[in-house]
PDB file of C-alpha atoms in Angstrom:
ATOM      1  CA  LYS A  73      98.857  60.269  85.750  1.00 66.00           C
ATOM      2  CA  ALA A  74      98.379  62.680  88.623  1.00 80.00           C
ATOM      3  CA  GLY A  75     101.123  65.195  89.217  1.00 93.00           C
ATOM      4  CA  VAL A  76     102.825  66.196  92.424  1.00 96.00           C
ATOM      5  CA  THR A  77     100.254  67.351  94.968  1.00 97.00           C
ATOM      6  CA  GLN A  78     101.070  69.762  97.744  1.00 97.00           C
ATOM      7  CA  THR A  79      98.750  70.712 100.581  1.00 97.00           C
ATOM      8  CA  PRO A  80      97.750  73.175 101.726  1.00 97.00           C
ATOM      9  CA  ARG A  81      98.181  75.716  98.924  1.00 96.00           C
ATOM     10  CA  TYR A  82      98.190  78.699 101.258  1.00 97.00           C
ATOM     11  CA  LEU A  83      99.005  79.147 104.937  1.00 97.00           C
ATOM     12  CA  ILE A  84      99.195  82.081 107.296  1.00 98.00           C
ATOM     13  CA  LYS A  85     101.008  81.513 110.573  1.00 98.00           C
ATOM     14  CA  THR A  86     102.207  83.629 113.454  1.00 98.00           C
ATOM     15  CA  ARG A  87     105.834  83.999 114.482  1.00 98.00           C
ATOM     16  CA  GLY A  88     106.867  81.263 116.881  1.00 98.00           C
ATOM     17  CA  GLN A  89     104.343  78.748 115.622  1.00 98.00           C
ATOM     18  CA  GLN A  90     105.206  75.598 113.758  1.00 98.00           C
ATOM     19  CA  VAL A  91     103.864  74.342 110.446  1.00 98.00           C
ATOM     20  CA  THR A  92     103.691  71.055 108.569  1.00 98.00           C
ATOM     21  CA  LEU A  93     103.478  70.894 104.795  1.00 98.00           C
ATOM     22  CA  SER A  94     102.553  67.794 102.835  1.00 98.00           C
ATOM     23  CA  CYS A  95     103.644  66.449  99.459  1.00 98.00           C
ATOM     24  CA  SER A  96     102.329  63.482  97.500  1.00 97.00           C
ATOM     25  CA  PRO A  97     104.724  62.546  94.675  1.00 96.00           C
ATOM     26  CA  ILE A  98     103.874  61.197  91.257  1.00 95.00           C
ATOM     27  CA  SER A  99     102.939  57.530  91.505  1.00 94.00           C
ATOM     28  CA  GLY A 100     106.075  55.401  91.295  1.00 92.00           C
ATOM     29  CA  HIS A 101     108.451  58.234  92.169  1.00 92.00           C
ATOM     30  CA  ARG A 102     110.544  57.464  95.220  1.00 91.00           C
ATOM     31  CA  SER A 103     112.648  60.611  95.454  1.00 91.00           C
ATOM     32  CA  VAL A 104     111.136  63.739  96.982  1.00 93.00           C
ATOM     33  CA  SER A 105     112.981  67.030  97.258  1.00 93.00           C
ATOM     34  CA  TRP A 106     111.931  70.204  99.020  1.00 96.00           C
ATOM     35  CA  TYR A 107     112.835  73.752  98.000  1.00 95.00           C
ATOM     36  CA  GLN A 108     112.225  77.222  99.364  1.00 97.00           C
ATOM     37  CA  GLN A 109     111.608  79.981  96.823  1.00 95.00           C
ATOM     38  CA  THR A 110     111.815  83.669  97.684  1.00 94.00           C
ATOM     39  CA  PRO A 111     112.175  86.739  95.459  1.00 88.00           C
ATOM     40  CA  GLY A 112     115.538  87.568  96.985  1.00 84.00           C
ATOM     41  CA  GLN A 113     117.187  84.140  97.179  1.00 87.00           C
ATOM     42  CA  GLY A 114     115.458  82.258  94.386  1.00 89.00           C
ATOM     43  CA  LEU A 115     115.060  78.502  94.629  1.00 92.00           C
ATOM     44  CA  GLN A 116     117.057  76.995  97.463  1.00 92.00           C
ATOM     45  CA  PHE A 117     117.396  73.286  98.162  1.00 91.00           C
ATOM     46  CA  LEU A 118     116.181  72.144 101.575  1.00 95.00           C
ATOM     47  CA  PHE A 119     116.513  68.355 101.560  1.00 92.00           C
ATOM     48  CA  GLU A 120     115.895  65.234  99.538  1.00 91.00           C
ATOM     49  CA  TYR A 121     114.421  61.908 100.595  1.00 93.00           C
ATOM     50  CA  PHE A 122     114.612  58.547  98.899  1.00 91.00           C
ATOM     51  CA  SER A 123     112.984  55.421 100.300  1.00 90.00           C
ATOM     52  CA  GLU A 124     112.306  57.117 103.656  1.00 94.00           C
ATOM     53  CA  THR A 125     115.962  58.185 104.059  1.00 94.00           C
ATOM     54  CA  GLN A 126     117.248  61.727 103.891  1.00 93.00           C
ATOM     55  CA  ARG A 127     120.021  61.619 101.302  1.00 89.00           C
ATOM     56  CA  ASN A 128     120.938  65.261 100.936  1.00 87.00           C
ATOM     57  CA  LYS A 129     120.432  68.375 102.996  1.00 91.00           C
ATOM     58  CA  GLY A 130     120.815  72.010 102.081  1.00 91.00           C
ATOM     59  CA  ASN A 131     122.131  74.815 104.214  1.00 92.00           C
ATOM     60  CA  PHE A 132     119.104  75.533 106.369  1.00 96.00           C
ATOM     61  CA  PRO A 133     118.816  75.649 110.176  1.00 97.00           C
ATOM     62  CA  GLY A 134     117.603  72.668 112.162  1.00 96.00           C
ATOM     63  CA  ARG A 135     114.169  74.282 112.488  1.00 98.00           C
ATOM     64  CA  PHE A 136     113.524  72.861 109.042  1.00 98.00           C
ATOM     65  CA  SER A 137     112.977  69.127 109.054  1.00 97.00           C
ATOM     66  CA  GLY A 138     111.258  66.535 106.976  1.00 97.00           C
ATOM     67  CA  ARG A 139     110.346  62.937 106.642  1.00 97.00           C
ATOM     68  CA  GLN A 140     109.172  60.470 104.051  1.00 97.00           C
ATOM     69  CA  PHE A 141     106.688  57.669 104.550  1.00 97.00           C
ATOM     70  CA  SER A 142     106.697  54.182 103.094  1.00 96.00           C
ATOM     71  CA  ASN A 143     104.252  55.277 100.375  1.00 94.00           C
ATOM     72  CA  SER A 144     106.775  58.001  99.345  1.00 94.00           C
ATOM     73  CA  ARG A 145     104.573  60.830 100.613  1.00 97.00           C
ATOM     74  CA  SER A 146     106.627  63.431 102.391  1.00 98.00           C
ATOM     75  CA  GLU A 147     106.101  66.088 105.005  1.00 98.00           C
ATOM     76  CA  MET A 148     108.154  69.129 105.843  1.00 98.00           C
ATOM     77  CA  ASN A 149     108.054  70.802 109.241  1.00 98.00           C
ATOM     78  CA  VAL A 150     109.234  74.244 110.231  1.00 98.00           C
ATOM     79  CA  SER A 151     109.324  75.023 113.929  1.00 96.00           C
ATOM     80  CA  THR A 152     109.550  78.386 115.686  1.00 97.00           C
ATOM     81  CA  LEU A 153     108.538  80.277 112.579  1.00 98.00           C
ATOM     82  CA  GLU A 154     110.294  83.540 111.728  1.00 98.00           C
ATOM     83  CA  LEU A 155     109.122  86.329 109.437  1.00 97.00           C
ATOM     84  CA  GLY A 156     111.903  85.380 107.019  1.00 96.00           C
ATOM     85  CA  ASP A 157     110.385  81.933 106.547  1.00 98.00           C
ATOM     86  CA  SER A 158     107.640  83.469 104.423  1.00 97.00           C
ATOM     87  CA  ALA A 159     108.131  81.857 101.036  1.00 97.00           C
ATOM     88  CA  LEU A 160     106.798  79.474  98.443  1.00 97.00           C
ATOM     89  CA  TYR A 161     107.728  75.937  99.472  1.00 98.00           C
ATOM     90  CA  LEU A 162     108.011  73.581  96.559  1.00 97.00           C
ATOM     91  CA  CYS A 163     108.148  69.831  96.488  1.00 96.00           C
ATOM     92  CA  ALA A 164     109.559  67.894  93.542  1.00 94.00           C
ATOM     93  CA  SER A 165     109.504  64.181  92.844  1.00 93.00           C
ATOM     94  CA  SER A 166     111.605  62.028  90.562  1.00 90.00           C
ATOM     95  CA  LEU A 167     112.101  58.382  89.738  1.00 85.00           C
ATOM     96  CA  GLY A 168     115.755  58.104  90.578  1.00 76.00           C
ATOM     97  CA  ARG A 169     117.808  58.589  93.662  1.00 58.00           C
ATOM     98  CA  ASP A 170     119.487  61.767  92.528  1.00 59.00           C
ATOM     99  CA  GLY A 171     116.549  64.098  92.226  1.00 57.00           C
ATOM    100  CA  VAL A 172     117.376  64.739  88.593  1.00 71.00           C
ATOM    101  CA  LYS A 173     114.575  65.293  86.107  1.00 77.00           C
ATOM    102  CA  ALA A 174     112.252  66.276  88.907  1.00 86.00           C
ATOM    103  CA  PHE A 175     108.645  67.344  88.555  1.00 91.00           C
ATOM    104  CA  PHE A 176     107.362  70.082  90.813  1.00 94.00           C
ATOM    105  CA  GLY A 177     104.099  70.601  92.614  1.00 96.00           C
ATOM    106  CA  GLN A 178     102.264  73.915  92.719  1.00 95.00           C
ATOM    107  CA  GLY A 179     103.806  74.807  96.032  1.00 96.00           C
ATOM    108  CA  THR A 180     102.566  75.955  99.414  1.00 97.00           C
ATOM    109  CA  ARG A 181     102.699  79.679  99.970  1.00 97.00           C
ATOM    110  CA  LEU A 182     103.513  80.313 103.610  1.00 98.00           C
ATOM    111  CA  THR A 183     103.096  83.743 105.118  1.00 98.00           C
ATOM    112  CA  VAL A 184     104.434  84.367 108.610  1.00 98.00           C
ATOM    113  CA  VAL A 185     102.994  87.413 110.377  1.00 97.00           C
TER     114      VAL A 185
ATOM    115  CA  GLN B  71     130.595  83.376  93.700  1.00 72.00           C
ATOM    116  CA  LYS B  72     127.365  81.432  93.228  1.00 81.00           C
ATOM    117  CA  GLU B  73     127.615  77.921  91.819  1.00 89.00           C
ATOM    118  CA  VAL B  74     125.103  78.772  89.105  1.00 93.00           C
ATOM    119  CA  GLU B  75     124.816  82.248  87.620  1.00 94.00           C
ATOM    120  CA  GLN B  76     121.869  83.367  85.555  1.00 94.00           C
ATOM    121  CA  ASP B  77     121.003  86.861  84.379  1.00 84.00           C
ATOM    122  CA  PRO B  78     117.630  87.662  85.989  1.00 79.00           C
ATOM    123  CA  GLY B  79     116.646  90.003  83.176  1.00 83.00           C
ATOM    124  CA  PRO B  80     113.927  91.056  82.680  1.00 92.00           C
ATOM    125  CA  LEU B  81     113.992  90.258  78.983  1.00 95.00           C
ATOM    126  CA  SER B  82     111.345  91.610  76.632  1.00 97.00           C
ATOM    127  CA  VAL B  83     111.085  90.531  72.975  1.00 97.00           C
ATOM    128  CA  PRO B  84     108.507  90.868  70.186  1.00 97.00           C
ATOM    129  CA  GLU B  85     106.462  87.864  69.147  1.00 98.00           C
ATOM    130  CA  GLY B  86     108.319  85.673  66.681  1.00 97.00           C
ATOM    131  CA  ALA B  87     111.786  86.589  67.955  1.00 97.00           C
ATOM    132  CA  ILE B  88     114.480  84.082  68.838  1.00 97.00           C
ATOM    133  CA  VAL B  89     115.177  84.113  72.563  1.00 97.00           C
ATOM    134  CA  SER B  90     118.493  83.117  74.095  1.00 96.00           C
ATOM    135  CA  LEU B  91     118.718  82.354  77.809  1.00 97.00           C
ATOM    136  CA  ASN B  92     121.998  81.457  79.468  1.00 96.00           C
ATOM    137  CA  CYS B  93     123.578  80.116  82.638  1.00 96.00           C
ATOM    138  CA  THR B  94     127.136  79.579  83.745  1.00 96.00           C
ATOM    139  CA  TYR B  95     128.298  77.241  86.471  1.00 94.00           C
ATOM    140  CA  SER B  96     131.460  76.780  88.450  1.00 93.00           C
ATOM    141  CA  ASN B  97     131.719  73.057  89.240  1.00 90.00           C
ATOM    142  CA  SER B  98     133.010  70.987  86.336  1.00 90.00           C
ATOM    143  CA  ALA B  99     131.776  67.832  88.105  1.00 89.00           C
ATOM    144  CA  PHE B 100     128.148  68.736  87.488  1.00 88.00           C
ATOM    145  CA  GLN B 101     126.602  66.225  85.123  1.00 88.00           C
ATOM    146  CA  TYR B 102     122.927  67.098  84.722  1.00 90.00           C
ATOM    147  CA  PHE B 103     121.455  70.179  83.108  1.00 93.00           C
ATOM    148  CA  MET B 104     117.820  71.143  83.043  1.00 94.00           C
ATOM    149  CA  TRP B 105     115.614  74.054  82.116  1.00 96.00           C
ATOM    150  CA  TYR B 106     112.367  74.814  83.872  1.00 96.00           C
ATOM    151  CA  ARG B 107     109.612  77.272  83.005  1.00 97.00           C
ATOM    152  CA  GLN B 108     107.645  78.875  85.817  1.00 96.00           C
ATOM    153  CA  TYR B 109     104.468  80.822  85.312  1.00 95.00           C
ATOM    154  CA  SER B 110     103.354  83.264  87.971  1.00 91.00           C
ATOM    155  CA  ARG B 111     101.987  81.534  91.073  1.00 86.00           C
ATOM    156  CA  LYS B 112     102.763  78.077  89.681  1.00 91.00           C
ATOM    157  CA  GLY B 113     105.436  75.475  90.326  1.00 93.00           C
ATOM    158  CA  PRO B 114     108.336  75.120  87.860  1.00 95.00           C
ATOM    159  CA  GLU B 115     107.636  72.915  84.840  1.00 94.00           C
ATOM    160  CA  LEU B 116     110.424  70.752  83.402  1.00 92.00           C
ATOM    161  CA  LEU B 117     111.172  71.836  79.821  1.00 94.00           C
ATOM    162  CA  MET B 118     114.459  70.248  78.841  1.00 92.00           C
ATOM    163  CA  TYR B 119     116.864  67.742  80.364  1.00 89.00           C
ATOM    164  CA  THR B 120     120.310  66.711  79.212  1.00 88.00           C
ATOM    165  CA  TYR B 121     123.495  65.259  80.627  1.00 84.00           C
ATOM    166  CA  SER B 122     125.920  65.698  77.755  1.00 81.00           C
ATOM    167  CA  SER B 123     127.561  68.468  75.795  1.00 85.00           C
ATOM    168  CA  GLY B 124     125.888  69.449  72.566  1.00 88.00           C
ATOM    169  CA  ASN B 125     122.394  70.357  71.474  1.00 91.00           C
ATOM    170  CA  LYS B 126     119.037  68.852  72.286  1.00 93.00           C
ATOM    171  CA  GLU B 127     115.955  69.976  70.414  1.00 95.00           C
ATOM    172  CA  ASP B 128     112.284  69.716  71.358  1.00 94.00           C
ATOM    173  CA  GLY B 129     109.907  71.598  69.114  1.00 96.00           C
ATOM    174  CA  ARG B 130     110.688  75.301  69.341  1.00 97.00           C
ATOM    175  CA  PHE B 131     113.129  74.754  72.205  1.00 97.00           C
ATOM    176  CA  THR B 132     116.829  73.905  71.920  1.00 97.00           C
ATOM    177  CA  ALA B 133     119.057  73.264  74.910  1.00 96.00           C
ATOM    178  CA  GLN B 134     122.783  73.658  74.423  1.00 96.00           C
ATOM    179  CA  VAL B 135     125.510  72.550  76.827  1.00 95.00           C
ATOM    180  CA  ASP B 136     129.189  73.439  76.593  1.00 94.00           C
ATOM    181  CA  LYS B 137     130.941  71.619  79.407  1.00 93.00           C
ATOM    182  CA  SER B 138     134.373  72.967  78.471  1.00 93.00           C
ATOM    183  CA  SER B 139     133.126  76.513  79.058  1.00 93.00           C
ATOM    184  CA  LYS B 140     130.696  75.533  81.847  1.00 94.00           C
ATOM    185  CA  TYR B 141     127.961  77.333  79.940  1.00 94.00           C
ATOM    186  CA  ILE B 142     124.426  76.284  79.053  1.00 96.00           C
ATOM    187  CA  SER B 143     121.808  77.939  76.886  1.00 96.00           C
ATOM    188  CA  LEU B 144     118.149  77.631  76.036  1.00 97.00           C
ATOM    189  CA  PHE B 145     116.947  78.931  72.684  1.00 97.00           C
ATOM    190  CA  ILE B 146     113.300  79.564  71.929  1.00 98.00           C
ATOM    191  CA  ARG B 147     112.411  79.954  68.264  1.00 98.00           C
ATOM    192  CA  ASP B 148     109.317  81.780  67.022  1.00 98.00           C
ATOM    193  CA  SER B 149     108.563  82.989  70.536  1.00 98.00           C
ATOM    194  CA  GLN B 150     104.906  83.338  71.529  1.00 98.00           C
ATOM    195  CA  PRO B 151     103.161  85.456  74.176  1.00 97.00           C
ATOM    196  CA  SER B 152     102.415  82.168  75.979  1.00 97.00           C
ATOM    197  CA  ASP B 153     106.188  81.757  76.453  1.00 97.00           C
ATOM    198  CA  SER B 154     106.120  84.713  78.850  1.00 97.00           C
ATOM    199  CA  ALA B 155     107.341  83.232  82.116  1.00 97.00           C
ATOM    200  CA  THR B 156     110.419  82.898  84.287  1.00 96.00           C
ATOM    201  CA  TYR B 157     112.976  80.412  82.990  1.00 97.00           C
ATOM    202  CA  LEU B 158     115.210  78.645  85.476  1.00 97.00           C
ATOM    203  CA  CYS B 159     118.289  76.619  84.768  1.00 96.00           C
ATOM    204  CA  ALA B 160     119.107  73.737  87.117  1.00 93.00           C
ATOM    205  CA  ILE B 161     122.535  72.154  87.228  1.00 91.00           C
ATOM    206  CA  GLY B 162     124.064  69.529  89.477  1.00 84.00           C
ATOM    207  CA  ASN B 163     124.356  65.904  90.438  1.00 78.00           C
ATOM    208  CA  ASN B 164     122.547  64.704  93.531  1.00 70.00           C
ATOM    209  CA  ASP B 165     121.042  68.032  94.525  1.00 75.00           C
ATOM    210  CA  MET B 166     120.245  70.509  91.823  1.00 83.00           C
ATOM    211  CA  ARG B 167     121.391  74.118  91.997  1.00 89.00           C
ATOM    212  CA  PHE B 168     119.037  76.577  90.423  1.00 92.00           C
ATOM    213  CA  GLY B 169     119.813  79.836  88.708  1.00 94.00           C
ATOM    214  CA  ALA B 170     118.028  82.997  89.800  1.00 92.00           C
ATOM    215  CA  GLY B 171     115.658  82.713  86.839  1.00 94.00           C
ATOM    216  CA  THR B 172     115.225  85.008  83.844  1.00 95.00           C
ATOM    217  CA  ARG B 173     111.866  86.724  83.500  1.00 95.00           C
ATOM    218  CA  LEU B 174     110.828  86.721  79.842  1.00 97.00           C
ATOM    219  CA  THR B 175     108.017  88.743  78.296  1.00 97.00           C
ATOM    220  CA  VAL B 176     106.995  88.126  74.684  1.00 97.00           C
ATOM    221  CA  LYS B 177     104.947  91.029  73.368  1.00 97.00           C
ATOM    222  CA  PRO B 178     102.255  90.449  70.706  1.00 96.00           C
TER     223      PRO B 178
END
């Protein structure tokens, strides 16, 4: 069974640009959660989608948005990039609605210059 | 005060030692408790999952939850150099709160 796949693995963007990250969950998993990981703040919850609906949202500005498609694949978008957005963005999928017992992808490392 | 507190270490032990990793949490309503292992430049890997007080064992790993004290632990027996990684606790209900992670090094 294939794991969670995130693309691209690495990205370099300039301040002010926008970026879209993609996540394909484990087959059969309908819940997809997104996290930001930085050395200073650790793993922080961005949002969670289940059956194309955003169920939970973390404490991030509106520049961070996401969506989920009918095949459970999810995308995350960050607009007007700031230097502080440089981080490892992780996607996790799970069977249930609550994001518990989630399996993570390898992450997308975003560098904003 | 953070909802989940975890000592970031670093923690260094000799091969074969018993390792104890701990987290405390503030919200008694949290029901799910998990431990993840993260190697450098990789995504976190689910190690243990439980939703009740008590112990859960899986090979060399034992997860312990004490809901009355809002305290969880992960024990690693007969630690190996391949156990060197960052260990993250995750606690919550609908959206999991992660600890800061404890960096563990097991020296041969």
